[in-house]
Structures are given as structure tokens and as C-alpha cells.
Amino acid sequence: MFEKDGYETHASVLAPAKFEALAAHFEAKLAALPEGQRPEHMDVPHLTDPALFEWLLDPDVLDLVESLIGPDIALFSSHFICKPAGDGKPVPWHQDAHFWRDSISPAGDAITVWLAIDPSTVENGCLRVIPGSHLAAAEHTGTADSFFNQETAVDESRAVDVELERGACSVHSAVLVHGSPPNRSTLRRCGYTMRYMPTTVRFLKPDSHKIYLARGRDHAGNTYS
């Protein structure tokens, strides 16, 4: 399914006790957010919270990643994307690789594991994907007042809702067109995105970001933290 559609889903990836520990860790981080800070933008939290490596480098997670990109794996990034009930922001249609092209090359070789901290449903703004769209780069244009300032046009009749139970995950290619609607429901929607790339990918911005050798060995001359 991943090669054909650009994504796949799994009923679980972390052992139950380990998942519950991550969920509790997230709740503490959410409670500690400064007043007025939106929870959608808890980006690269592992750079200031090394406890997160317990989950980012979990063997079961890396086994899943290895099955898709091979045994030599770099941890590129992570992000808690939490849409609060009632006013959770939409994420416009986009390809991750478009935004990463100045940081990694080839950006399209990276993948994202999207782990559901909360149930993710149509009602609370789950991930939506365009199956097969990972086979070509898409043009992005500017957009106002959204999760970020660029988007790509899609035929929404082709869109698939990726609903996930709590603790389940999806995995998608960096070139897959995806997005999500706003959360107008009474239930929060949070996911932890864990982003990896094969070590054949070159890291272009070592002065502004850190990557980590998660498994195997380097093939691109990268410097890892």
C-alpha cells in the first residue's frame, strides 16, 4: 500500500505501557505551555526535551520505519500537532517535501509516522490524503491565515480520511499530498509526528537544526548530534 498510495496505517506501533507514558508526557507538556501559545505549533520538541528520544528511537518504531526506508535511519524532526476542541486550526493541502527541500536532499525520501495521541476522526479534523499523489511534486501557492502560508490545489473528490484510534498510526511519504480540516468538535485531536529519512539523504542545514543517527550508519557524510 505504501508504494502504491504513499501512505499506510497500523493499529499500533508502541507497546501499550510505552504509549501511555508518551501520552502522559504530552499532557504535562501541554499543561506547561505559556498562556496564549497555540498547541498546534509544538514543533521540534525533542530539541529541548530529550526525554522524547525514548519514543522517537523506540525499536518498534524504528522497525516500522526500516520496513519502508531501509536499515540506515536518521531522525529528522518531530512535532506535536494538537488541535483543541472547537477552534483547532486546519492544515492546508501540501507536500512535506516542498517545505523541507532547503533542509534535506532529496527531501522526498523522508517519511512521517503520525501517531494518534487522541482518537483522530472526521469530526475532529483527522488527516486527509490524496492516494498516489506521492509520485510527483506539486506546485504550491500562497495562502492566508492558515497553519502555514502555502498550499497546493487538489481534487478533493479523491481525498481519503485517515481515521485512527488512540495509539494507532499512519505513515506517509514526504511527497504525499495531505492536509486536515479544522476541529469544530467537542473533542481534542492530537498527533505526534515522528519524521525520519534514510541516511543517503544529505542534511543541508547543520547550523540551524540537529539530526540524529537512529539506526545503522551514515551514507551521505552527514553530521549527527
C-alpha angles and dihedrals in degrees: 000000000000095000093045101038104022094239144053138186134227129197090225142350107177124059108259096251091047092050092050090051090053092048091052091047090053093050090055091050092048092050090051096054113123114257111275097019113129115236093219090075104058089131127175092356091165090069090069099023110053091180086081091071087077087073101028091056096036110141093231091053091047091048089057092047092047091054088062108033105019136254100301106078136174124195105230106175148324137210137186104220105193120177109195119220115272101011108034110152124246122240112221123230109279148138115244091217090064090063095039098048093100092049105044135020125240088019092184092070093070123095137200127221105206108201117194110229087174128024107280113214142160088258096057099039108272125189115282123199140189104226114227094015090115090080095080140025115255129215115250126204134187123281132182132232100004140117088282134356105256135059142168128232118247142178098247091197086077094052122119123203112228102209115185135188118229108284094020123113144203126209122208139182119250087240096053113113108234143150141152137231125241120280108244094157130102092249128082119235118208131169132176112221113206112191126202139171136190112260089244085078115095118231109221104186111051091150095060106034141023130233127189134214101238100177139352124002140309123264102175105054093254125162114231130199 
